[in-house]
Tab-separated table of C-alpha atoms in Angstrom:
chain	number	residue	atom	x	y	z
A	1	MET	CA	273.878	33.289	72.354
A	2	SER	CA	271.136	32.241	74.772
A	3	THR	CA	267.859	30.954	73.382
A	4	PRO	CA	264.800	33.023	74.342
A	5	ARG	CA	261.997	30.945	75.876
A	6	PRO	CA	259.066	33.292	76.476
A	7	PHE	CA	256.624	30.404	76.964
A	8	GLY	CA	258.978	27.832	78.450
A	9	ARG	CA	260.387	24.885	76.558
A	10	ALA	CA	258.027	21.876	76.695
A	11	LEU	CA	254.475	22.875	75.790
A	12	CYS	CA	251.481	20.631	75.238
A	13	ALA	CA	248.837	21.414	72.623
A	14	MET	CA	246.097	20.299	74.987
A	15	ILE	CA	242.868	18.686	73.880
A	16	THR	CA	239.511	20.161	74.835
A	17	PRO	CA	237.586	17.468	76.747
A	18	PHE	CA	233.871	16.966	76.138
A	19	THR	CA	231.284	14.923	77.979
A	20	ALA	CA	229.286	12.132	76.374
A	21	ASP	CA	226.524	14.638	75.581
A	22	ASP	CA	228.989	16.943	73.778
A	23	THR	CA	229.306	19.668	76.410
A	24	LEU	CA	232.576	21.143	77.611
A	25	ASP	CA	234.068	18.991	80.397
A	26	LEU	CA	235.918	21.481	82.567
A	27	ASP	CA	236.554	18.993	85.376
A	28	HIS	CA	238.402	16.725	82.931
A	29	ALA	CA	240.277	19.735	81.548
A	30	ARG	CA	241.453	20.688	85.029
A	31	ARG	CA	242.612	17.146	85.807
A	32	LEU	CA	244.446	16.822	82.514
A	33	ALA	CA	246.132	20.217	82.889
A	34	ALA	CA	247.345	19.360	86.389
A	35	HIS	CA	248.663	16.006	85.196
A	36	LEU	CA	250.542	17.529	82.261
A	37	VAL	CA	252.210	20.110	84.474
A	38	ALA	CA	253.150	17.428	87.021
A	39	GLU	CA	254.736	15.421	84.189
A	40	GLY	CA	256.982	18.282	83.101
A	41	CYS	CA	255.057	20.568	80.760
A	42	ASP	CA	256.134	24.203	81.140
A	43	GLY	CA	253.044	25.468	79.389
A	44	LEU	CA	249.711	24.543	77.872
A	45	VAL	CA	248.366	25.727	74.535
A	46	LEU	CA	244.576	25.777	74.592
A	47	SER	CA	242.114	25.963	71.708
A	48	GLY	CA	244.557	25.144	68.961
A	49	THR	CA	243.746	22.660	66.236
A	50	THR	CA	244.280	19.819	68.706
A	51	GLY	CA	241.856	21.636	71.003
A	52	GLU	CA	239.169	21.546	68.287
A	53	SER	CA	239.021	25.331	68.052
A	54	PRO	CA	237.003	25.299	64.792
A	55	THR	CA	234.074	23.682	66.603
A	56	THR	CA	234.189	25.302	70.059
A	57	THR	CA	232.283	28.482	70.830
A	58	ASP	CA	233.853	31.719	71.987
A	59	ALA	CA	232.269	31.167	75.403
A	60	GLU	CA	233.738	27.653	75.630
A	61	LYS	CA	237.182	28.975	74.760
A	62	ALA	CA	237.013	31.582	77.527
A	63	ALA	CA	235.713	29.081	80.076
A	64	LEU	CA	238.544	26.686	79.243
A	65	VAL	CA	241.199	29.359	79.791
A	66	ARG	CA	239.670	30.348	83.119
A	67	ALA	CA	239.454	26.780	84.384
A	68	VAL	CA	242.979	25.828	83.360
A	69	ARG	CA	244.480	29.035	84.717
A	70	GLU	CA	242.777	28.463	88.068
A	71	GLU	CA	244.065	24.883	88.141
A	72	VAL	CA	247.717	25.375	87.213
A	73	GLY	CA	248.391	28.701	88.891
A	74	ALA	CA	250.295	31.746	87.789
A	75	ASP	CA	253.683	30.132	87.159
A	76	ILE	CA	252.595	27.973	84.202
A	77	HIS	CA	252.270	29.457	80.747
A	78	VAL	CA	248.719	29.317	79.406
A	79	VAL	CA	248.685	30.220	75.724
A	80	ALA	CA	245.278	30.678	74.105
A	81	GLY	CA	244.707	29.864	70.467
A	82	VAL	CA	242.753	32.785	69.024
A	83	GLY	CA	243.416	32.503	65.294
A	84	THR	CA	240.528	32.611	62.850
A	85	ALA	CA	240.046	33.541	59.201
A	86	SER	CA	238.758	36.955	60.321
A	87	THR	CA	241.005	39.659	61.737
A	88	ARG	CA	238.086	41.229	63.622
A	89	HIS	CA	237.075	37.932	65.231
A	90	THR	CA	240.681	37.107	66.091
A	91	VAL	CA	241.029	40.450	67.880
A	92	GLU	CA	237.828	39.744	69.822
A	93	LEU	CA	239.133	36.333	70.879
A	94	ALA	CA	242.510	37.812	71.830
A	95	ARG	CA	240.901	40.343	74.144
A	96	GLN	CA	238.632	37.674	75.589
A	97	ALA	CA	241.613	35.387	76.264
A	98	GLU	CA	243.514	38.166	78.009
A	99	GLU	CA	240.529	38.879	80.250
A	100	ALA	CA	240.114	35.157	81.004
A	101	GLY	CA	243.701	34.833	82.269
A	102	ALA	CA	245.839	33.698	79.354
A	103	ASN	CA	249.401	34.998	79.363
A	104	GLY	CA	250.086	34.391	75.684
A	105	LEU	CA	248.310	34.127	72.340
A	106	LEU	CA	248.726	31.638	69.503
A	107	VAL	CA	247.709	33.279	66.220
A	108	VAL	CA	247.548	31.258	63.015
A	109	SER	CA	247.735	32.732	59.527
A	110	PRO	CA	244.291	33.635	58.151
A	111	TYR	CA	243.162	30.490	56.406
A	112	TYR	CA	241.193	29.612	53.274
A	113	SER	CA	241.150	33.130	51.817
A	114	ARG	CA	244.924	32.872	51.202
A	115	PRO	CA	245.782	36.566	51.647
A	116	PRO	CA	249.050	37.903	50.175
A	117	GLN	CA	252.045	38.469	52.439
A	118	ASP	CA	251.379	42.130	53.143
A	119	ALA	CA	247.861	41.236	54.303
A	120	VAL	CA	249.144	38.365	56.462
A	121	GLU	CA	251.624	40.720	58.062
A	122	ALA	CA	248.963	43.373	58.659
A	123	HIS	CA	246.696	40.764	60.257
A	124	PHE	CA	249.352	39.769	62.778
A	125	ARG	CA	250.216	43.364	63.619
A	126	THR	CA	246.573	44.228	64.225
A	127	VAL	CA	246.131	41.293	66.598
A	128	ALA	CA	249.409	42.005	68.410
A	129	ASP	CA	248.347	45.628	68.892
A	130	ALA	CA	244.987	44.622	70.385
A	131	THR	CA	246.222	43.333	73.776
A	132	GLY	CA	249.202	43.482	76.076
A	133	LEU	CA	249.951	39.762	75.673
A	134	PRO	CA	252.953	38.241	73.895
A	135	VAL	CA	252.120	36.527	70.616
A	136	MET	CA	253.248	33.233	69.104
A	137	LEU	CA	252.715	33.180	65.337
A	138	TYR	CA	251.607	29.832	63.902
A	139	ASP	CA	253.070	28.924	60.519
A	140	ILE	CA	251.255	25.856	59.191
A	141	PRO	CA	250.727	26.284	55.435
A	142	GLY	CA	249.449	22.731	55.012
A	143	ARG	CA	246.273	23.782	56.819
A	144	THR	CA	246.041	27.514	56.090
A	145	GLY	CA	247.154	27.517	52.459
A	146	VAL	CA	249.631	30.366	53.030
A	147	ARG	CA	253.151	30.624	54.440
A	148	ILE	CA	254.431	33.324	56.715
A	149	GLY	CA	257.331	34.335	54.493
A	150	THR	CA	260.858	34.788	55.790
A	151	ASP	CA	260.894	38.506	54.992
A	152	ALA	CA	257.567	38.959	56.756
A	153	LEU	CA	258.873	37.150	59.836
A	154	LEU	CA	261.974	39.332	59.915
A	155	ARG	CA	259.777	42.430	59.928
A	156	LEU	CA	257.245	41.027	62.393
A	157	ALA	CA	260.066	40.189	64.796
A	158	GLU	CA	260.502	43.932	65.329
A	159	HIS	CA	257.072	44.145	67.011
A	160	GLU	CA	257.512	44.208	70.783
A	161	ARG	CA	254.770	41.653	71.439
A	162	ILE	CA	255.476	39.216	68.599
A	163	VAL	CA	257.959	36.972	70.371
A	164	ALA	CA	257.635	33.423	69.046
A	165	VAL	CA	256.747	31.120	66.161
A	166	LYS	CA	255.102	27.710	66.221
A	167	ASP	CA	256.755	26.127	63.212
A	168	CYS	CA	254.925	23.558	61.098
A	169	ALA	CA	256.306	24.752	57.757
A	170	TYR	CA	258.836	21.919	57.265
A	171	ASP	CA	261.476	24.365	56.009
A	172	LEU	CA	264.524	23.959	58.208
A	173	LEU	CA	266.616	26.340	56.119
A	174	ALA	CA	264.129	29.200	56.430
A	175	SER	CA	263.564	28.531	60.133
A	176	THR	CA	267.306	28.498	60.827
A	177	LYS	CA	267.743	31.813	59.008
A	178	VAL	CA	265.040	33.503	61.080
A	179	ILE	CA	266.371	32.020	64.337
A	180	GLY	CA	269.826	33.354	63.489
A	181	ARG	CA	268.681	36.851	62.515
A	182	THR	CA	265.986	37.615	65.098
A	183	SER	CA	265.113	37.098	68.744
A	184	LEU	CA	261.984	35.105	67.831
A	185	ALA	CA	261.640	31.939	69.889
A	186	TYR	CA	260.926	28.998	67.608
A	187	TYR	CA	258.771	26.126	68.836
A	188	SER	CA	258.508	22.962	66.793
A	189	GLY	CA	254.890	22.135	66.065
A	190	CYS	CA	255.655	18.747	64.486
A	191	GLU	CA	257.028	16.018	66.727
A	192	GLU	CA	259.523	14.736	64.156
A	193	THR	CA	261.226	18.148	64.070
A	194	ASN	CA	261.408	18.678	67.849
A	195	LEU	CA	265.039	17.607	68.219
A	196	PRO	CA	266.360	18.779	64.817
A	197	LEU	CA	264.908	22.259	65.281
A	198	TYR	CA	266.119	22.398	68.885
A	199	ALA	CA	269.632	21.619	67.671
A	200	VAL	CA	269.701	24.760	65.513
A	201	GLY	CA	268.467	27.071	68.244
A	202	ALA	CA	264.748	26.543	68.752
A	203	ALA	CA	263.220	27.192	72.159
A	204	GLY	CA	261.310	23.912	72.414
A	205	TYR	CA	258.080	22.458	71.100
A	206	VAL	CA	254.296	22.568	71.168
A	207	SER	CA	253.331	18.902	71.067
A	208	THR	CA	250.071	17.046	70.544
A	209	VAL	CA	251.649	13.724	71.533
A	210	ALA	CA	252.560	15.304	74.888
A	211	ASN	CA	248.904	14.907	75.893
A	212	VAL	CA	249.649	11.219	76.467
A	213	ALA	CA	253.465	11.070	76.769
A	214	PRO	CA	254.638	14.384	78.238
A	215	ALA	CA	257.736	13.082	80.016
A	216	GLN	CA	258.824	11.011	77.023
A	217	MET	CA	258.525	13.959	74.641
A	218	ARG	CA	260.576	16.145	76.955
A	219	ALA	CA	263.326	13.590	77.610
A	220	PRO	CA	265.308	14.107	74.358
A	221	LEU	CA	265.550	17.834	75.029
A	222	ASP	CA	266.653	17.215	78.612
A	223	ALA	CA	269.431	14.947	77.373
A	224	TYR	CA	270.471	17.457	74.714
A	225	ASP	CA	270.710	20.228	77.298
A	226	LYS	CA	273.015	18.025	79.357
A	227	GLY	CA	275.320	17.681	76.357
A	228	ASP	CA	274.504	14.005	75.764
A	229	THR	CA	273.521	14.187	72.108
A	230	ALA	CA	273.758	10.421	71.637
A	231	GLU	CA	271.226	9.858	74.401
A	232	ALA	CA	269.030	12.617	73.007
A	233	THR	CA	269.041	10.844	69.652
A	234	ARG	CA	268.238	7.488	71.242
A	235	LEU	CA	265.352	8.890	73.258
A	236	ASN	CA	264.021	10.756	70.241
A	237	HIS	CA	264.010	7.536	68.206
A	238	LEU	CA	261.965	5.845	70.921
A	239	THR	CA	259.181	8.411	70.525
A	240	LEU	CA	258.911	8.097	66.746
A	241	PRO	CA	256.634	5.035	66.421
A	242	LEU	CA	253.947	6.585	68.629
A	243	SER	CA	254.380	10.024	67.074
A	244	GLU	CA	254.099	8.611	63.579
A	245	LEU	CA	250.978	6.625	64.389
A	246	MET	CA	249.342	9.548	66.155
A	247	MET	CA	250.270	12.276	63.687
A	248	ALA	CA	250.898	10.661	60.287
A	249	SER	CA	248.526	7.708	60.023
A	250	GLY	CA	245.720	9.599	58.312
A	251	LEU	CA	243.826	10.389	61.507
A	252	PRO	CA	243.852	13.897	63.002
A	253	GLY	CA	245.979	14.188	66.122
A	254	THR	CA	242.903	15.172	68.100
A	255	VAL	CA	241.291	11.837	67.261
A	256	THR	CA	244.345	9.778	68.195
A	257	VAL	CA	244.888	11.589	71.487
A	258	LYS	CA	241.253	11.244	72.451
A	259	ALA	CA	241.307	7.554	71.501
A	260	LEU	CA	244.075	7.011	74.054
A	261	LEU	CA	242.410	9.225	76.677
A	262	ASN	CA	238.971	7.708	76.027
A	263	THR	CA	237.166	11.006	75.648
A	264	PRO	CA	234.792	12.084	72.846
A	265	VAL	CA	235.583	14.173	69.792
A	266	ARG	CA	233.158	16.728	68.406
A	267	GLU	CA	231.719	16.400	64.909
A	268	PRO	CA	232.717	16.577	62.114
A	269	LEU	CA	235.535	14.506	63.658
A	270	GLN	CA	234.728	10.859	64.270
A	271	PRO	CA	236.277	8.543	66.870
A	272	ALA	CA	238.964	6.047	66.000
A	273	THR	CA	237.874	2.513	65.183
A	274	PRO	CA	238.547	-0.348	67.630
A	275	ASP	CA	241.423	-1.587	65.439
A	276	GLN	CA	242.943	1.905	65.359
A	277	VAL	CA	242.600	2.250	69.108
A	278	ALA	CA	244.318	-1.117	69.621
A	279	ALA	CA	247.259	-0.097	67.415
A	280	LEU	CA	247.602	3.219	69.204
A	281	GLN	CA	247.464	1.539	72.585
A	282	LYS	CA	250.224	-0.893	71.613
A	283	ALA	CA	252.512	1.897	70.397
A	284	TYR	CA	251.799	3.854	73.563
A	285	ASP	CA	252.513	0.854	75.799
A	286	ASP	CA	255.748	0.128	73.928
A	287	LEU	CA	256.973	3.685	74.576
A	288	ILE	CA	255.840	3.990	78.183
A	289	HIS	CA	257.001	0.557	79.278
């Protein structure tokens, strides 16, 4: 059974660059997007959590999609994060992203209000019906407060435009069941599950760490596809110290990426301290060199 890959295999959850005076830095965004593609990213996910979507305006989100699409061309997947706590607003953002040139949508479960499963399912169907773009559902209960249940995923998989899941649920059993029973393409959204999830049939990953180490994050999957599972394991182990420091040290991934790229975060986020930056830089240098 071949694995569907509607958005490619190695995707980066790209940051949204800002200038020192807190305005959107589209020139930096274009440069970063071009670099990530040159280093092996099949696609870019814009305006996700890593892209500081809670604190960017609708106009900034549209401008970012337009700039990145112009930079990377038609062959690279540009997936726009459009999820909000409001179904109506999410639909508006989905239509805006389609008009701006995105060729996919990332839609997170409605957060904070913690709707029951039938309401979560209805939300996703409404958004998927609003445009002609394929949809990647985003299951991250640690942030939203609600899972996308297995039964709901099995039903949602029947929708012609719901084609993928970004999986941050940390439930390998449930993910494996859905992979085996549907054509949904699973993308790991947590670096430590990239290789394990890939081994049970996932399509690839959406990685925050790929902002700074795109080739290194892709390498384990390349080795696995060649049948060299021992090398895939070795390469995966090499990425873990940086991934752990960037994603599990108590700092948001946005902050750690921007510390390494030396670009500002937007409040309420605060920049990493000099000691934190030094530790991140050492882990990065150890992996790259």
